[in-house]
mmCIF file of C-alpha atoms in Angstrom:
data_model
loop_
_atom_site.group_PDB
_atom_site.id
_atom_site.type_symbol
_atom_site.label_atom_id
_atom_site.label_comp_id
_atom_site.label_asym_id
_atom_site.label_seq_id
_atom_site.Cartn_x
_atom_site.Cartn_y
_atom_site.Cartn_z
ATOM 1 C CA MET A 849 48.658 57.505 -52.012
ATOM 2 C CA ALA A 850 51.193 59.257 -53.909
ATOM 3 C CA THR A 851 51.847 57.388 -57.708
ATOM 4 C CA THR A 852 53.426 57.877 -60.742
ATOM 5 C CA THR A 853 53.600 55.085 -63.544
ATOM 6 C CA ILE A 854 56.492 55.261 -65.797
ATOM 7 C CA THR A 855 56.288 54.274 -69.636
ATOM 8 C CA PRO A 856 59.051 52.717 -70.755
ATOM 9 C CA ASP A 857 60.464 53.620 -74.475
ATOM 10 C CA ALA A 858 57.583 52.637 -76.755
ATOM 11 C CA THR A 859 59.505 51.285 -79.278
ATOM 12 C CA ALA A 860 61.033 48.438 -77.118
ATOM 13 C CA PRO A 861 59.129 45.296 -77.835
ATOM 14 C CA GLY A 862 57.089 43.520 -74.392
ATOM 15 C CA ARG A 863 58.338 46.704 -72.388
ATOM 16 C CA LYS A 864 55.107 47.541 -69.970
ATOM 17 C CA PRO A 865 54.587 50.329 -68.257
ATOM 18 C CA VAL A 866 55.079 50.351 -64.413
ATOM 19 C CA ARG A 867 53.302 52.388 -61.298
ATOM 20 C CA ARG A 868 56.079 53.600 -58.523
ATOM 21 C CA ARG A 869 53.870 54.001 -55.408
ATOM 22 C CA THR A 870 56.295 56.616 -52.311
ATOM 23 C CA VAL A 871 55.914 54.479 -49.049
ATOM 24 C CA ARG A 872 57.758 54.080 -45.388
ATOM 25 C CA ALA A 873 58.384 50.552 -44.568
ATOM 26 C CA ILE A 874 57.703 49.552 -40.326
ATOM 27 C CA LYS A 875 59.797 46.537 -39.379
ATOM 28 C CA VAL A 876 59.254 45.085 -35.663
ATOM 29 C CA HIS A 877 61.720 42.262 -34.819
ATOM 30 C CA TRP A 878 59.367 39.933 -33.105
ATOM 31 C CA PRO A 879 60.164 37.380 -30.168
ATOM 32 C CA VAL A 880 58.786 33.970 -30.638
ATOM 33 C CA PRO A 881 59.419 30.568 -29.259
ATOM 34 C CA ALA A 882 62.523 28.588 -31.029
ATOM 35 C CA LYS A 883 59.767 26.089 -31.895
ATOM 36 C CA THR A 884 57.543 28.162 -33.955
ATOM 37 C CA LEU A 885 60.878 29.961 -35.919
ATOM 38 C CA ALA A 886 62.328 26.174 -36.244
ATOM 39 C CA ALA A 887 58.704 25.077 -37.989
ATOM 40 C CA CYS A 888 58.171 27.934 -39.821
ATOM 41 C CA ALA A 889 62.171 27.594 -41.353
ATOM 42 C CA ALA A 890 60.488 24.147 -42.220
ATOM 43 C CA GLY A 891 57.553 25.345 -44.536
ATOM 44 C CA ASP A 892 55.155 25.509 -41.507
ATOM 45 C CA LEU A 893 53.496 28.710 -42.025
ATOM 46 C CA ASP A 894 50.596 27.872 -40.022
ATOM 47 C CA ALA A 895 52.518 27.659 -36.685
ATOM 48 C CA LEU A 896 52.907 31.234 -37.009
ATOM 49 C CA ARG A 897 49.231 32.221 -36.961
ATOM 50 C CA ALA A 898 49.366 29.159 -34.436
ATOM 51 C CA GLU A 899 51.796 30.710 -31.663
ATOM 52 C CA GLU A 900 49.802 32.939 -28.937
ATOM 53 C CA SER A 901 52.433 35.225 -28.262
ATOM 54 C CA PHE A 902 52.327 36.868 -32.475
ATOM 55 C CA ALA A 903 48.729 37.056 -31.773
ATOM 56 C CA PRO A 904 49.045 41.100 -30.643
ATOM 57 C CA LEU A 905 51.317 41.735 -33.368
ATOM 58 C CA LEU A 906 48.944 39.862 -35.833
ATOM 59 C CA ARG A 907 45.741 41.692 -34.422
ATOM 60 C CA VAL A 908 47.129 44.904 -35.013
ATOM 61 C CA LEU A 909 48.741 44.630 -38.325
ATOM 62 C CA GLU A 910 45.195 43.144 -38.979
ATOM 63 C CA THR A 911 42.768 45.903 -38.067
ATOM 64 C CA SER A 912 44.920 48.927 -38.516
ATOM 65 C CA PRO A 913 44.283 49.352 -42.770
ATOM 66 C CA GLU A 914 46.471 51.737 -42.901
ATOM 67 C CA LEU A 915 49.158 48.861 -42.984
ATOM 68 C CA GLY A 916 50.292 46.920 -45.882
ATOM 69 C CA ASP A 917 47.789 49.072 -47.924
ATOM 70 C CA PHE A 918 48.207 47.348 -51.835
ATOM 71 C CA GLY A 919 44.851 48.314 -53.297
ATOM 72 C CA VAL A 920 43.300 45.030 -54.125
ATOM 73 C CA TYR A 921 45.352 43.118 -51.403
ATOM 74 C CA GLY A 922 45.022 44.254 -47.811
ATOM 75 C CA ASP A 923 46.708 43.530 -44.372
ATOM 76 C CA VAL A 924 49.914 42.858 -46.359
ATOM 77 C CA PHE A 925 53.339 41.941 -44.708
ATOM 78 C CA GLU A 926 56.245 39.854 -44.911
ATOM 79 C CA VAL A 927 58.349 37.665 -42.218
ATOM 80 C CA ALA A 928 62.465 36.906 -42.342
ATOM 81 C CA LEU A 929 63.697 34.330 -39.706
ATOM 82 C CA GLY A 930 66.120 35.287 -37.544
ATOM 83 C CA VAL A 931 68.081 35.374 -34.355
ATOM 84 C CA GLU A 932 68.981 38.754 -31.993
ATOM 85 C CA SER A 933 71.484 38.870 -29.764
ATOM 86 C CA PHE A 934 72.213 41.379 -26.996
ATOM 87 C CA THR A 935 73.601 41.958 -23.555
ATOM 88 C CA VAL A 936 71.128 42.683 -20.672
ATOM 89 C CA ARG A 937 72.812 45.782 -18.418
ATOM 90 C CA THR A 938 71.959 47.088 -15.424
ATOM 91 C CA GLY A 939 68.772 48.875 -14.590
ATOM 92 C CA ALA A 940 66.712 46.574 -17.636
ATOM 93 C CA ARG A 941 64.115 44.153 -16.685
ATOM 94 C CA PRO A 942 64.312 41.893 -19.085
ATOM 95 C CA THR A 943 61.748 39.434 -20.653
ATOM 96 C CA LEU A 944 64.621 36.926 -21.627
ATOM 97 C CA GLY A 945 68.042 36.769 -19.896
ATOM 98 C CA SER A 946 69.533 38.367 -16.575
ATOM 99 C CA VAL A 947 71.700 41.675 -16.005
ATOM 100 C CA GLY A 948 75.282 40.915 -17.074
ATOM 101 C CA GLY A 949 74.479 37.944 -19.217
ATOM 102 C CA ARG A 950 74.601 37.560 -22.749
ATOM 103 C CA PHE A 951 71.410 36.394 -24.930
ATOM 104 C CA LEU A 952 70.244 35.131 -27.824
ATOM 105 C CA SER A 953 66.293 34.909 -29.319
ATOM 106 C CA SER A 954 64.961 33.983 -32.059
ATOM 107 C CA THR A 955 63.226 36.561 -34.065
ATOM 108 C CA LEU A 956 60.846 37.582 -36.597
ATOM 109 C CA ALA A 957 61.364 40.668 -38.726
ATOM 110 C CA VAL A 958 57.818 41.761 -40.043
ATOM 111 C CA THR A 959 57.838 44.084 -42.698
ATOM 112 C CA THR A 960 54.959 45.846 -43.801
ATOM 113 C CA TYR A 961 54.314 49.391 -45.008
ATOM 114 C CA VAL A 962 52.491 52.860 -44.632
ATOM 115 C CA ASP A 963 51.566 55.445 -47.649
ATOM 116 C CA ALA A 964 54.280 58.244 -47.624
ATOM 117 C CA THR A 965 52.043 61.007 -47.092
ATOM 118 C CA ALA A 966 50.554 59.212 -44.217
ATOM 119 C CA GLY A 967 50.778 62.623 -41.398
ATOM 120 C CA ASP A 968 52.850 62.817 -38.442
ATOM 121 C CA ASP A 969 49.664 62.503 -36.031
ATOM 122 C CA GLU A 970 49.096 58.973 -37.824
ATOM 123 C CA LEU A 971 52.219 57.636 -37.732
ATOM 124 C CA ALA A 972 52.764 58.175 -34.039
ATOM 125 C CA LEU A 973 49.233 56.426 -33.623
ATOM 126 C CA LEU A 974 50.271 53.631 -35.638
ATOM 127 C CA LEU A 975 54.174 53.216 -34.255
ATOM 128 C CA ALA A 976 52.351 53.591 -30.617
ATOM 129 C CA ARG A 977 49.461 50.956 -31.047
ATOM 130 C CA LEU A 978 52.774 48.768 -32.165
ATOM 131 C CA THR A 979 55.124 49.716 -29.168
ATOM 132 C CA ASP A 980 51.779 48.808 -26.456
ATOM 133 C CA VAL A 981 51.654 45.374 -27.483
ATOM 134 C CA HIS A 982 55.697 44.605 -27.969
ATOM 135 C CA PRO A 983 56.338 42.172 -25.479
ATOM 136 C CA TRP A 984 60.118 43.654 -25.199
ATOM 137 C CA GLU A 985 61.294 46.636 -22.601
ATOM 138 C CA VAL A 986 62.708 48.017 -25.442
ATOM 139 C CA PRO A 987 61.095 47.492 -29.018
ATOM 140 C CA VAL A 988 63.222 47.178 -31.958
ATOM 141 C CA ILE A 989 60.613 49.001 -34.710
ATOM 142 C CA GLU A 990 62.444 50.665 -37.737
ATOM 143 C CA LEU A 991 60.837 53.206 -39.797
ATOM 144 C CA SER A 992 62.734 54.180 -43.022
ATOM 145 C CA ALA A 993 62.418 56.961 -44.876
ATOM 146 C CA PRO A 994 60.078 58.000 -47.711
ATOM 147 C CA LEU A 995 61.468 54.698 -50.333
ATOM 148 C CA ASP A 996 59.556 53.859 -53.609
ATOM 149 C CA LEU A 997 57.797 50.155 -54.277
ATOM 150 C CA VAL A 998 57.352 49.084 -57.992
ATOM 151 C CA THR A 999 53.918 47.827 -59.713
ATOM 152 C CA ARG A 1000 52.400 46.603 -62.393
ATOM 153 C CA ALA A 1001 50.619 49.702 -64.053
#
């Protein structure tokens, strides 16, 4: 884990050092039923843990210690509620919709992090685990360039 501690001008009162850690973000777009999205939006976060269609992603996150490793906290991920739109083209085998139609899907954007020093083989294995459990014919999974997370030193 590559970290750097930055100490601000020591003459400034109340300034404390911060630590930068270089990671890569992995964002997985995951469909959920509209009722689950609505329950989460209303503050019922237990609805997400109870959602069977979300369980495969939770299992991967909870059984991959490299994902969401924040030292004294593990399995860290964030969830953003949203909607995705798509048009099904000829040749597709969609789990939602039919060829030629334009559809909306209630979707979660789940973001977690992996240390930027993870090798290509380790990244490939993690991404394969995510794509293997994804319910969509063409999963939408983003892998960022290295970025820095900032924490207290």
